[in-house]
PDB file of C-alpha atoms in Angstrom:
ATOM      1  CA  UNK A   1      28.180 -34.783   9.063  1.00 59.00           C
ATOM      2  CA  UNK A   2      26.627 -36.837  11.696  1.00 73.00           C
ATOM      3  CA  UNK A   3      29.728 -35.848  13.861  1.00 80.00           C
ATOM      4  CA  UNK A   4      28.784 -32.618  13.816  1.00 80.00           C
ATOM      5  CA  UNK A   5      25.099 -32.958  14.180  1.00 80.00           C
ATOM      6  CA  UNK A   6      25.553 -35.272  17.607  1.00 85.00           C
ATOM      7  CA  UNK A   7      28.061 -32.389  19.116  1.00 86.00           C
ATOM      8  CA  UNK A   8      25.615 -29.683  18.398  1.00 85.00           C
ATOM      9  CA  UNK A   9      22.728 -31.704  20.068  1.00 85.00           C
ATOM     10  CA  UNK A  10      24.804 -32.090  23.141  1.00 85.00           C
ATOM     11  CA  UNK A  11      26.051 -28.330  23.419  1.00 88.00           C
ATOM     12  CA  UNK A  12      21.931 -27.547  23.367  1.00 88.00           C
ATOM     13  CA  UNK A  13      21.284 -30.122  25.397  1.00 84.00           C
ATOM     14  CA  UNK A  14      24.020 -28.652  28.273  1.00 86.00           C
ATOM     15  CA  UNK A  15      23.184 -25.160  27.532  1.00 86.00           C
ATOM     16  CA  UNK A  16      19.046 -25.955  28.504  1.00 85.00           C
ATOM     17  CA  UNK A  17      20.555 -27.656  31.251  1.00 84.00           C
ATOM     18  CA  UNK A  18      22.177 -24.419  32.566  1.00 82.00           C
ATOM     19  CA  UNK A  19      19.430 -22.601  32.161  1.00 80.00           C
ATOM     20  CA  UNK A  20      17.148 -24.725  34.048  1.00 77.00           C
ATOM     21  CA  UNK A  21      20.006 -25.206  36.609  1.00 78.00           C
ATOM     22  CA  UNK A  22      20.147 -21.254  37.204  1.00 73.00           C
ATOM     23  CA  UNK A  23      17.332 -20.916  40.190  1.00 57.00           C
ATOM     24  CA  UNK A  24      17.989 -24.561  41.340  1.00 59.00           C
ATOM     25  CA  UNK A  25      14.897 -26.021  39.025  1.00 59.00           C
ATOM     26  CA  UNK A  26      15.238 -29.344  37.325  1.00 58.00           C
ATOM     27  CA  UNK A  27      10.798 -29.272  36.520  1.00 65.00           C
ATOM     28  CA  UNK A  28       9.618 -27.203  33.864  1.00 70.00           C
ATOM     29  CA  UNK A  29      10.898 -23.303  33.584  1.00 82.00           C
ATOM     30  CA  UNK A  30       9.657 -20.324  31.930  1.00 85.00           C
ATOM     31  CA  UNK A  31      12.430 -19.446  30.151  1.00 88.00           C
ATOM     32  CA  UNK A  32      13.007 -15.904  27.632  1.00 89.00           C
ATOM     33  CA  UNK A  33      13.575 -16.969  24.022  1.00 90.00           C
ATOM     34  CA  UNK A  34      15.102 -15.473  21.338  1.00 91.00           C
ATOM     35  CA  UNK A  35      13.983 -16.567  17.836  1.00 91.00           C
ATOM     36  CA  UNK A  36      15.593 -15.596  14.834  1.00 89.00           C
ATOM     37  CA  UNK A  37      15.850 -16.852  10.927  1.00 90.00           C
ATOM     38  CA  UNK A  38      19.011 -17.104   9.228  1.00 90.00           C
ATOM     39  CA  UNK A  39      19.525 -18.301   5.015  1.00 92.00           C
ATOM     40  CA  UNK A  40      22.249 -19.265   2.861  1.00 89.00           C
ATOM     41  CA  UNK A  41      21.911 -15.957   0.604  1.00 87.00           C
ATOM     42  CA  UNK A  42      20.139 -12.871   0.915  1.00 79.00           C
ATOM     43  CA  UNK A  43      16.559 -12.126  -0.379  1.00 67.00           C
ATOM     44  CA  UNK A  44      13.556 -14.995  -0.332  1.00 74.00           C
ATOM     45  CA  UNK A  45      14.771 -17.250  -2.877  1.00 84.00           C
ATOM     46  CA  UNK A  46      17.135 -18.765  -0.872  1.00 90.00           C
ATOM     47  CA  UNK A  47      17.245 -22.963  -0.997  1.00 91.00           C
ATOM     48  CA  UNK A  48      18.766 -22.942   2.515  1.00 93.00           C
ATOM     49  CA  UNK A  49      17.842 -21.793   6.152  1.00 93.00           C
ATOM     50  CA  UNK A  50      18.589 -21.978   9.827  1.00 93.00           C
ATOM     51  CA  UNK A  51      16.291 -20.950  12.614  1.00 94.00           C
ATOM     52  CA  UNK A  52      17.724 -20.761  16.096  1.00 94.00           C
ATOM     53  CA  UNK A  53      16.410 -20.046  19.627  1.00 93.00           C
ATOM     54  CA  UNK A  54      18.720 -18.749  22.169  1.00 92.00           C
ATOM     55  CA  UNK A  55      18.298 -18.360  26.237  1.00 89.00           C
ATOM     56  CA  UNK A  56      20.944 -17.062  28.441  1.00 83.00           C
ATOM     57  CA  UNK A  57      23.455 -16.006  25.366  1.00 85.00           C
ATOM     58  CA  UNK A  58      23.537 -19.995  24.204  1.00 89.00           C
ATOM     59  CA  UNK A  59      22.141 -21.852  21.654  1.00 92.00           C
ATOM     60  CA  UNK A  60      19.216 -24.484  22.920  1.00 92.00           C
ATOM     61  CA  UNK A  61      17.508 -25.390  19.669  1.00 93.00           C
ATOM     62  CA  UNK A  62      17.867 -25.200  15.877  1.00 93.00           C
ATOM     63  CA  UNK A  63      16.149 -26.211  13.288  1.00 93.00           C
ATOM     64  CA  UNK A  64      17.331 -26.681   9.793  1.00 92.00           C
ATOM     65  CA  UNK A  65      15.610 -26.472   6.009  1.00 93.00           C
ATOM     66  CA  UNK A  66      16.367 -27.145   2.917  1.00 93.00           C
ATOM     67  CA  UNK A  67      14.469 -26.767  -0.229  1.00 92.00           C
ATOM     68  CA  UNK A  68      17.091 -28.928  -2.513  1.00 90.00           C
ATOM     69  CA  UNK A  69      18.051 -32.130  -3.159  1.00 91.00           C
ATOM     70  CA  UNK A  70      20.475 -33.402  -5.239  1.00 90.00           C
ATOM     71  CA  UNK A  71      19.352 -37.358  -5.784  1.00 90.00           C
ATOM     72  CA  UNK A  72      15.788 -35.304  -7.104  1.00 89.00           C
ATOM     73  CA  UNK A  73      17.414 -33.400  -9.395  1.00 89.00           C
ATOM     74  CA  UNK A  74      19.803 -35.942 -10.909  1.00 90.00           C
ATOM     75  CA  UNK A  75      16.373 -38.160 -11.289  1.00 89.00           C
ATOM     76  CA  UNK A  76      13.925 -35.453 -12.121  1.00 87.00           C
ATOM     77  CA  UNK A  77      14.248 -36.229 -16.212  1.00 87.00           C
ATOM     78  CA  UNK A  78      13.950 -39.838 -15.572  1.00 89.00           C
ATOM     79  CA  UNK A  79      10.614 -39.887 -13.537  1.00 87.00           C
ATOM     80  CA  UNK A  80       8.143 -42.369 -14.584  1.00 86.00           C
ATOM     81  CA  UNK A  81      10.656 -44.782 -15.582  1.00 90.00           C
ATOM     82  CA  UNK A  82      11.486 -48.074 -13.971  1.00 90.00           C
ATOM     83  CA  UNK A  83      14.701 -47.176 -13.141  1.00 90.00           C
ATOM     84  CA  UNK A  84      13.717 -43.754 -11.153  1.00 90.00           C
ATOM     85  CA  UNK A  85      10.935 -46.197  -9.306  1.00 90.00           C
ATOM     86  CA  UNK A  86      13.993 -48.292  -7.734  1.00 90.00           C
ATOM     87  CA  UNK A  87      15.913 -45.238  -7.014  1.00 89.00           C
ATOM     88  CA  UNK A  88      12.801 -43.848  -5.147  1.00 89.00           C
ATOM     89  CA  UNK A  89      11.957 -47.378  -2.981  1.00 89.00           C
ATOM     90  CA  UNK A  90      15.387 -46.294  -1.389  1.00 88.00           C
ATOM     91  CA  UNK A  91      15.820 -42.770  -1.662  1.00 90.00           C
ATOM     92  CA  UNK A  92      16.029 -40.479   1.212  1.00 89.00           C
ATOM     93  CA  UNK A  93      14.732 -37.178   0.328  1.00 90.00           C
ATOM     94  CA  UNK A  94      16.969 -34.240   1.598  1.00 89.00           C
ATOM     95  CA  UNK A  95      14.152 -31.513   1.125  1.00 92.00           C
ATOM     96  CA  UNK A  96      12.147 -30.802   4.413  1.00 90.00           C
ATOM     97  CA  UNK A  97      10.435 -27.451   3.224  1.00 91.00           C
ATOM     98  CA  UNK A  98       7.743 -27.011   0.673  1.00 88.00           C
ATOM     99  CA  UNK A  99       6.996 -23.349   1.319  1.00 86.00           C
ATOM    100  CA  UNK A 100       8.578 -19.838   0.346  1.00 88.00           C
ATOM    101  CA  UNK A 101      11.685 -19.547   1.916  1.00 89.00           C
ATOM    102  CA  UNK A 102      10.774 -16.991   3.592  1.00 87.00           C
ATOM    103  CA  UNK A 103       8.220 -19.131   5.997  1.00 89.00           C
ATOM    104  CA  UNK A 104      11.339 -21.300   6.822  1.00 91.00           C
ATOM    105  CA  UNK A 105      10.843 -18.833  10.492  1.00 91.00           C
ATOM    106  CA  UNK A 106       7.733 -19.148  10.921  1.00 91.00           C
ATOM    107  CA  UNK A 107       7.621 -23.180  10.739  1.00 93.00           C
ATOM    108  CA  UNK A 108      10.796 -23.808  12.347  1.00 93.00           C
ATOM    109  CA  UNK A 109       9.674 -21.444  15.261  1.00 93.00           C
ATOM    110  CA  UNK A 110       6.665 -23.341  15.689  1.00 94.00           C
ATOM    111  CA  UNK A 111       8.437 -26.645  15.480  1.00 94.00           C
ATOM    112  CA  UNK A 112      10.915 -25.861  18.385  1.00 94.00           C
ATOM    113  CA  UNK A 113       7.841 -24.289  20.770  1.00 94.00           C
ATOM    114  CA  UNK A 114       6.029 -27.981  19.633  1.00 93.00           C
ATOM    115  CA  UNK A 115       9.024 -29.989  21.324  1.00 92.00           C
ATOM    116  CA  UNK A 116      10.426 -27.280  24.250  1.00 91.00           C
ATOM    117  CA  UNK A 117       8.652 -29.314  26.792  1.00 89.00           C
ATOM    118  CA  UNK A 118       9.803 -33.145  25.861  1.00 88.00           C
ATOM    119  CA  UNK A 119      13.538 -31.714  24.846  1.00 88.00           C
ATOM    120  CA  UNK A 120      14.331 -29.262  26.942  1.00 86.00           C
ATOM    121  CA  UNK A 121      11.925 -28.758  29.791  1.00 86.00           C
ATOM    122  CA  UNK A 122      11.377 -25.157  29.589  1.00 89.00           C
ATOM    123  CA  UNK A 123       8.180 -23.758  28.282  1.00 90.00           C
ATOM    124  CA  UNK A 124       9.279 -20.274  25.825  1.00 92.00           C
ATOM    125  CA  UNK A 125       7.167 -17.882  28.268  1.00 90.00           C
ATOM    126  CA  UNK A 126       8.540 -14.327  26.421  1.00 90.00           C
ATOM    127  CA  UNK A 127       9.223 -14.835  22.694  1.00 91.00           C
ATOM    128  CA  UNK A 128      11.956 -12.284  21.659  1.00 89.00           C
ATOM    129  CA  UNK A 129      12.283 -12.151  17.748  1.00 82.00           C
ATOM    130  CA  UNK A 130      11.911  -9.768  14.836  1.00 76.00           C
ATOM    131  CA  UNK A 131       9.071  -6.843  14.322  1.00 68.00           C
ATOM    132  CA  UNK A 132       8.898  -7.977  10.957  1.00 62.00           C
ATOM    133  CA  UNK A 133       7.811 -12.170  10.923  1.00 65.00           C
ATOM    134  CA  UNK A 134       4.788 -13.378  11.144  1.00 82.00           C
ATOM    135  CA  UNK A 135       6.375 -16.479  13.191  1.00 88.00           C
ATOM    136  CA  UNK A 136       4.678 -14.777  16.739  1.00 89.00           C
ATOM    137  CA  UNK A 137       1.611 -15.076  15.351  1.00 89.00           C
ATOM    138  CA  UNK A 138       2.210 -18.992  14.344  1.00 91.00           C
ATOM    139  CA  UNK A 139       3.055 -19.697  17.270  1.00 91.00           C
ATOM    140  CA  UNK A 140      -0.195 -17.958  19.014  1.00 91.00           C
ATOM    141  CA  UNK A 141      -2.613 -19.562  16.649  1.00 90.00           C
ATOM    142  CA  UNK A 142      -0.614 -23.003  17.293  1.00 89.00           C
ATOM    143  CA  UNK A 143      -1.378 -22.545  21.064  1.00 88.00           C
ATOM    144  CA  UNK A 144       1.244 -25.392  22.159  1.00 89.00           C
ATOM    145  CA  UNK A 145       1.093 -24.185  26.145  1.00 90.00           C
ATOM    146  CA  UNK A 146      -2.950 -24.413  26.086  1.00 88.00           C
ATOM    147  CA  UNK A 147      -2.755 -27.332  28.861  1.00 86.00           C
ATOM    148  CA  UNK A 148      -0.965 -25.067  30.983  1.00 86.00           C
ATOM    149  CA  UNK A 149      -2.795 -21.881  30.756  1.00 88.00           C
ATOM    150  CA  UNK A 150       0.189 -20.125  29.262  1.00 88.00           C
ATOM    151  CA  UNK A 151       0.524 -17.922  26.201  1.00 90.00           C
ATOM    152  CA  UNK A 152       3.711 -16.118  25.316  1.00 90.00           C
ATOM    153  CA  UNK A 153       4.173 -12.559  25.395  1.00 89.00           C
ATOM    154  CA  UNK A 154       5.870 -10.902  22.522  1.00 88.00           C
ATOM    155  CA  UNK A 155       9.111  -8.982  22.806  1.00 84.00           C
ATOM    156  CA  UNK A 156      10.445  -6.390  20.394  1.00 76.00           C
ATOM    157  CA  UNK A 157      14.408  -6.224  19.590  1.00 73.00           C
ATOM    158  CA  UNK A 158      15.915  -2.755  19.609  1.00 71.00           C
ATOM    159  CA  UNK A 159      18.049  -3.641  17.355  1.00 72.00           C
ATOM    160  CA  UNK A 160      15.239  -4.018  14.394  1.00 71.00           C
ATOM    161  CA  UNK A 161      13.532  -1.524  15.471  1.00 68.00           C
ATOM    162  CA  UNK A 162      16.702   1.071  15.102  1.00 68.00           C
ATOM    163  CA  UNK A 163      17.190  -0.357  11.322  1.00 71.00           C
ATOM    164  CA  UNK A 164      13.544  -0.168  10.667  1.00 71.00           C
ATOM    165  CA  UNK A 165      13.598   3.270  11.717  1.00 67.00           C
ATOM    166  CA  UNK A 166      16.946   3.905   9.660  1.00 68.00           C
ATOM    167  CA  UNK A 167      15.048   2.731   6.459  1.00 72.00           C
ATOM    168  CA  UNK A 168      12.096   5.058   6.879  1.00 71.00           C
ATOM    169  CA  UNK A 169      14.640   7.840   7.602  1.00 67.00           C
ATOM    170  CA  UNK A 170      16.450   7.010   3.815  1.00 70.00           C
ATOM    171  CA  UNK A 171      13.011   6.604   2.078  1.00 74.00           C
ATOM    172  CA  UNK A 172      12.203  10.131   4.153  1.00 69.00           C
ATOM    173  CA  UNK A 173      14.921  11.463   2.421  1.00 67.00           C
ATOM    174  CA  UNK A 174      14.553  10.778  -0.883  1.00 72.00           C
ATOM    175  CA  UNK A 175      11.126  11.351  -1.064  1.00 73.00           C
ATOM    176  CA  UNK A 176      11.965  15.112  -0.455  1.00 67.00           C
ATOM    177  CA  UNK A 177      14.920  15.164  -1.938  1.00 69.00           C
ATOM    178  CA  UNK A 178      14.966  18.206  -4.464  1.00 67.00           C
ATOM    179  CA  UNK A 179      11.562  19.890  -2.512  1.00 63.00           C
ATOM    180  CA  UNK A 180      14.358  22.470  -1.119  1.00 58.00           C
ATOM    181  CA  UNK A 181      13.140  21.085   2.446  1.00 58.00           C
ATOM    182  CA  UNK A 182      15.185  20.837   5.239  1.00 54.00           C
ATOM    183  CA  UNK A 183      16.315  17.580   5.510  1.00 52.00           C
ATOM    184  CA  UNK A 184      17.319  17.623   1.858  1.00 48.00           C
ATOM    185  CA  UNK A 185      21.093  17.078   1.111  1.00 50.00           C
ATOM    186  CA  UNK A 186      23.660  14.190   1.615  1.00 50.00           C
ATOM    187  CA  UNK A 187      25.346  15.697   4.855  1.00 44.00           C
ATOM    188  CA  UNK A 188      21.829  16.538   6.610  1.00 52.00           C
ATOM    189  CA  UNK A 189      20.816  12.992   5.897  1.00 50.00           C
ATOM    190  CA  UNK A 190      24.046  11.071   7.171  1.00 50.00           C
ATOM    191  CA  UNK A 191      23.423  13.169   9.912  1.00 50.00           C
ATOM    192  CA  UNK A 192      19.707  12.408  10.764  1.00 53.00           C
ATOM    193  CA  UNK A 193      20.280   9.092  10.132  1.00 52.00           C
ATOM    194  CA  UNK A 194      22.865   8.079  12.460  1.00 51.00           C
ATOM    195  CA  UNK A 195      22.052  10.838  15.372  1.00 55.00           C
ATOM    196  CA  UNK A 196      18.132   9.123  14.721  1.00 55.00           C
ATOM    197  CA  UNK A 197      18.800   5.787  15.043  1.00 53.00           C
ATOM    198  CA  UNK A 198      21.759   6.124  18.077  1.00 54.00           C
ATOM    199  CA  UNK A 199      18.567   8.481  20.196  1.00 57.00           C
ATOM    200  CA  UNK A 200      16.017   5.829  19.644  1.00 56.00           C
ATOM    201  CA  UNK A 201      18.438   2.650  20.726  1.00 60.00           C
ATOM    202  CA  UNK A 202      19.525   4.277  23.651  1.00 62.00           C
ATOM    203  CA  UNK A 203      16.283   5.688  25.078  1.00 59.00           C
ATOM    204  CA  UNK A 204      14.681   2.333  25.028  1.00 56.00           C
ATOM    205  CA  UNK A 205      17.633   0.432  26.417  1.00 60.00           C
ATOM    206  CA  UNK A 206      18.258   3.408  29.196  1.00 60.00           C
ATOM    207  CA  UNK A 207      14.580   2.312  30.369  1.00 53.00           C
ATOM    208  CA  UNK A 208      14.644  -0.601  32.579  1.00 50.00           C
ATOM    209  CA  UNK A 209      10.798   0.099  33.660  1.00 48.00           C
ATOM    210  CA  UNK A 210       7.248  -0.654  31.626  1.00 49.00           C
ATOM    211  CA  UNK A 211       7.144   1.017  28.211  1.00 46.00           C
ATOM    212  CA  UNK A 212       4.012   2.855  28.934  1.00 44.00           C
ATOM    213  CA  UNK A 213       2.829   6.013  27.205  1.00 43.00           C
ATOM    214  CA  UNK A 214       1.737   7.886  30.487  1.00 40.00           C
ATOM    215  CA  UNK A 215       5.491   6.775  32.437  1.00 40.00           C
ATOM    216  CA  UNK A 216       8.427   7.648  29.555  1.00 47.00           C
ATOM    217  CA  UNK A 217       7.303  10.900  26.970  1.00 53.00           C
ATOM    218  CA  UNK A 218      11.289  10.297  26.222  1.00 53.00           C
ATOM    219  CA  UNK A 219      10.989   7.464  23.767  1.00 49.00           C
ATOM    220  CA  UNK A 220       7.247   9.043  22.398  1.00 51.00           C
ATOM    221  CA  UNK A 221       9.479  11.868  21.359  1.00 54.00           C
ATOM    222  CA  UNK A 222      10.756   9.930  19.040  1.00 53.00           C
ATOM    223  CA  UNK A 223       7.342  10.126  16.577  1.00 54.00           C
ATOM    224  CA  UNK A 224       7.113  13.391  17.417  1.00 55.00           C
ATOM    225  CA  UNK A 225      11.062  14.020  16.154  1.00 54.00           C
ATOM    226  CA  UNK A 226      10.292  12.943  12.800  1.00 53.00           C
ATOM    227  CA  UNK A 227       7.038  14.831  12.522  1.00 55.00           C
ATOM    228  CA  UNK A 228       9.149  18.028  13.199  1.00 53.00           C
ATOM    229  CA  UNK A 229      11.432  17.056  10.673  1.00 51.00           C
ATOM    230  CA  UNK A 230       8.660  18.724   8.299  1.00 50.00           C
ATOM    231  CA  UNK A 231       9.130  22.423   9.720  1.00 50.00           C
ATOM    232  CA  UNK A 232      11.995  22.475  11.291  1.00 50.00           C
ATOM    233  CA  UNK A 233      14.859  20.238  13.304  1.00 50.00           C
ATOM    234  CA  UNK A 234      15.179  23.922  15.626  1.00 52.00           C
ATOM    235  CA  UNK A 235      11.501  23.165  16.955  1.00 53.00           C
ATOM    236  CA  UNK A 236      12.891  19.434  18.567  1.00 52.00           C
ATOM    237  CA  UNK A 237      15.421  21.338  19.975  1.00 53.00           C
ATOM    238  CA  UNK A 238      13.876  23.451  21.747  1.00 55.00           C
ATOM    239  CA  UNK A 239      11.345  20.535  22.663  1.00 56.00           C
ATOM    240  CA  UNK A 240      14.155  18.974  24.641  1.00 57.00           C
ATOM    241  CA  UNK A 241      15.131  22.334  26.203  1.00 58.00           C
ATOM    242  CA  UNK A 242      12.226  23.652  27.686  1.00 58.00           C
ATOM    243  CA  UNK A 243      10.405  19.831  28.116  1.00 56.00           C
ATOM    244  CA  UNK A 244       7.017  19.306  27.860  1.00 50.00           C
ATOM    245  CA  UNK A 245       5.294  23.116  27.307  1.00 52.00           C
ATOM    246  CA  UNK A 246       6.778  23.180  23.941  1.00 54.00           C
ATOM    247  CA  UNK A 247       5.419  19.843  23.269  1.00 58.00           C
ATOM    248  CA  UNK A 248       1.939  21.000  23.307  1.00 57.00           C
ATOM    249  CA  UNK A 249       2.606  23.911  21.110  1.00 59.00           C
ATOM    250  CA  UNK A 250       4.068  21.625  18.609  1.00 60.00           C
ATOM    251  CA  UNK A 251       1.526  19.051  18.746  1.00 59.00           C
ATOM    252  CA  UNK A 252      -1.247  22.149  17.618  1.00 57.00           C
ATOM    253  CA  UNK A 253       0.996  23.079  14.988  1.00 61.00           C
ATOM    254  CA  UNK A 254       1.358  19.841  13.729  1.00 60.00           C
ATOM    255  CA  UNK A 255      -2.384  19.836  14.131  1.00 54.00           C
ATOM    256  CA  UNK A 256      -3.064  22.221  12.094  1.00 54.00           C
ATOM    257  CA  UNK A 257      -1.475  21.409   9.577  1.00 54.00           C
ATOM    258  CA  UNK A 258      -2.965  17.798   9.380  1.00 53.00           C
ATOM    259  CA  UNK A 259      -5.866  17.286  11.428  1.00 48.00           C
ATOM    260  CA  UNK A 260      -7.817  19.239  13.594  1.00 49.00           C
ATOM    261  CA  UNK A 261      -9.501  16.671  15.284  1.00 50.00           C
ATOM    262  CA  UNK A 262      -5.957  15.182  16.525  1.00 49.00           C
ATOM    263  CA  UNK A 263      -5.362  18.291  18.535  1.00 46.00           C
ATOM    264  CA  UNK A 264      -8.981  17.670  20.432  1.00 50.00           C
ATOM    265  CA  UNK A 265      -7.416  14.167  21.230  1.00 52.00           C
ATOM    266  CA  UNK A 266      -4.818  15.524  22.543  1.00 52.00           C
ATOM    267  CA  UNK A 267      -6.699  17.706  24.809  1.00 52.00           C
ATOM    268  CA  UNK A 268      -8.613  15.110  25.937  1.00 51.00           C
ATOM    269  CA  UNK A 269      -6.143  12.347  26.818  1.00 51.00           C
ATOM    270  CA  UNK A 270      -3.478  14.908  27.019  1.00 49.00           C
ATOM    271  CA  UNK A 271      -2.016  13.123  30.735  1.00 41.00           C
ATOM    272  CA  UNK A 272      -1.989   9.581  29.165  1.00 43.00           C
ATOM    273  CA  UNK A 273       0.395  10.931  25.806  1.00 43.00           C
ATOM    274  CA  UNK A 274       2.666  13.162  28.703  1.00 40.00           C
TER     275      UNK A 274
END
């Protein structure tokens, strides 16, 4: 085991050292991370995780947890005896997590921003990880790059996004399944689903500029795509063929039907939505 453990600190140990090597800089670099969680089984019960932060396609940094150990649980009915107060002079506990599984993310991400200076040189300038954690905002309220005036920016991952958006599509579904509505119906929903999710990846990663609303109505459409999916799919259709006249219309039907006072925002900040 402590084979393996030496050969994975040197592989993250060469791969910083490419990163830092790729502009010539040996000092400290603001490097991109990307942060992500991994566990033994599905769901938040699981005894065992991984989190691992990678920059330039390679591994720099992992940290491990584990929430079990066996010498504990052979000893646990023994506790309070002299025996199990030997055992523990010597023991070695194999447990390094006392939380939910589910904060195994959260702390590990924290613990690898704590030591990205004294390990690796690089200070984690952009954090790229999932919509869905609360390890970003760890890692803000730990403030590790105070000394240097730096706070990381948060990224979003397509990727979650698209199966985020896939999920409220299904739940869509089946919350109208049987209302006779349009996107009622096994077909219509494969459909949606995959045509959906495809759209929304590829507008965002077709965009190479600054998300902003006023630049890129392409990737707004997107809300406005499943609002429509309450009259009628024909309406986003012609949305995309005729552009941006049909997009007010359907913003003051969809105003009408929900809130008047949207449509008045709209008229008022109408060029920072378009």
């Amino acid at each position: 085991m402590l084979v393996y453990k030496i050969a994975a600190e040197e592989s993250m140990q060469k791969a910083a050292f490419e990163t830092k090597s790729i502009n010539n800089s040996l000092e400290m670099k603001e490097v991109k991370i990307s942060i992500d969680g991994s566990w033994q089984k599905r769901g938040h019960n699981s005894l065992n995780g991984v989190v691992t932060a990678v920059c330039s396609d390679k591994c720099i940094d992992a940290e491990i947890f584990t929430k079990h150990c066996n010498g504990c649980k052979m000893w646990r009915s023994k506790k309070g005896t002299p025996e199990y107060q030997c055992w523990l002079v010597d023991h070695q506990c194999e447990s390094n997590h006392k939380g939910s599984s589910g904060s195994m993310e959260s702390v590990g991400a924290v613990a690898m921003f704590k030591r990205s200076l004294q390990k690796n040189k690089l200070i984690y300038k952009e954090y790229l990880g999932d919509g869905d954690t609360s390890s970003f905002n760890d890692v803000i309220e730990a403030d590790l790059y105070k000394e240097y005036g730096i706070m990381p920016v948060k990224l979003e991952c397509v990727g979650h996004v698209q199966k985020r958006l896939g999920t409220r599509l299904r739940n869509l579904v089946k919350a109208q399944k049987g209302t006779k509505k349009l996107i009622s119906g096994r077909a219509q929903r494969d459909r949606i689903d995959v045509n959906r999710k495809a759209k929304n990846g590829n507008d965002i990663r077709n965009y190479n500029k600054e998300l902003t609303i006023a630049k890129e109505p392409k990737i707004y459409n997107i809300l406005l795509y499943l609002l429509c999916l309450e009259y009628s799919i024909l309406l986003y259709l012609l949305c995309l063929r005729y552009n941006i006249l049909l997009y007010s219309i359907l913003l003051y039907l969809l105003c009408l039907r929900y809130n008047i006072l949207l449509y008045l925002l709209c008229l008022e900040y109408s060029i920072l939505l378009f």
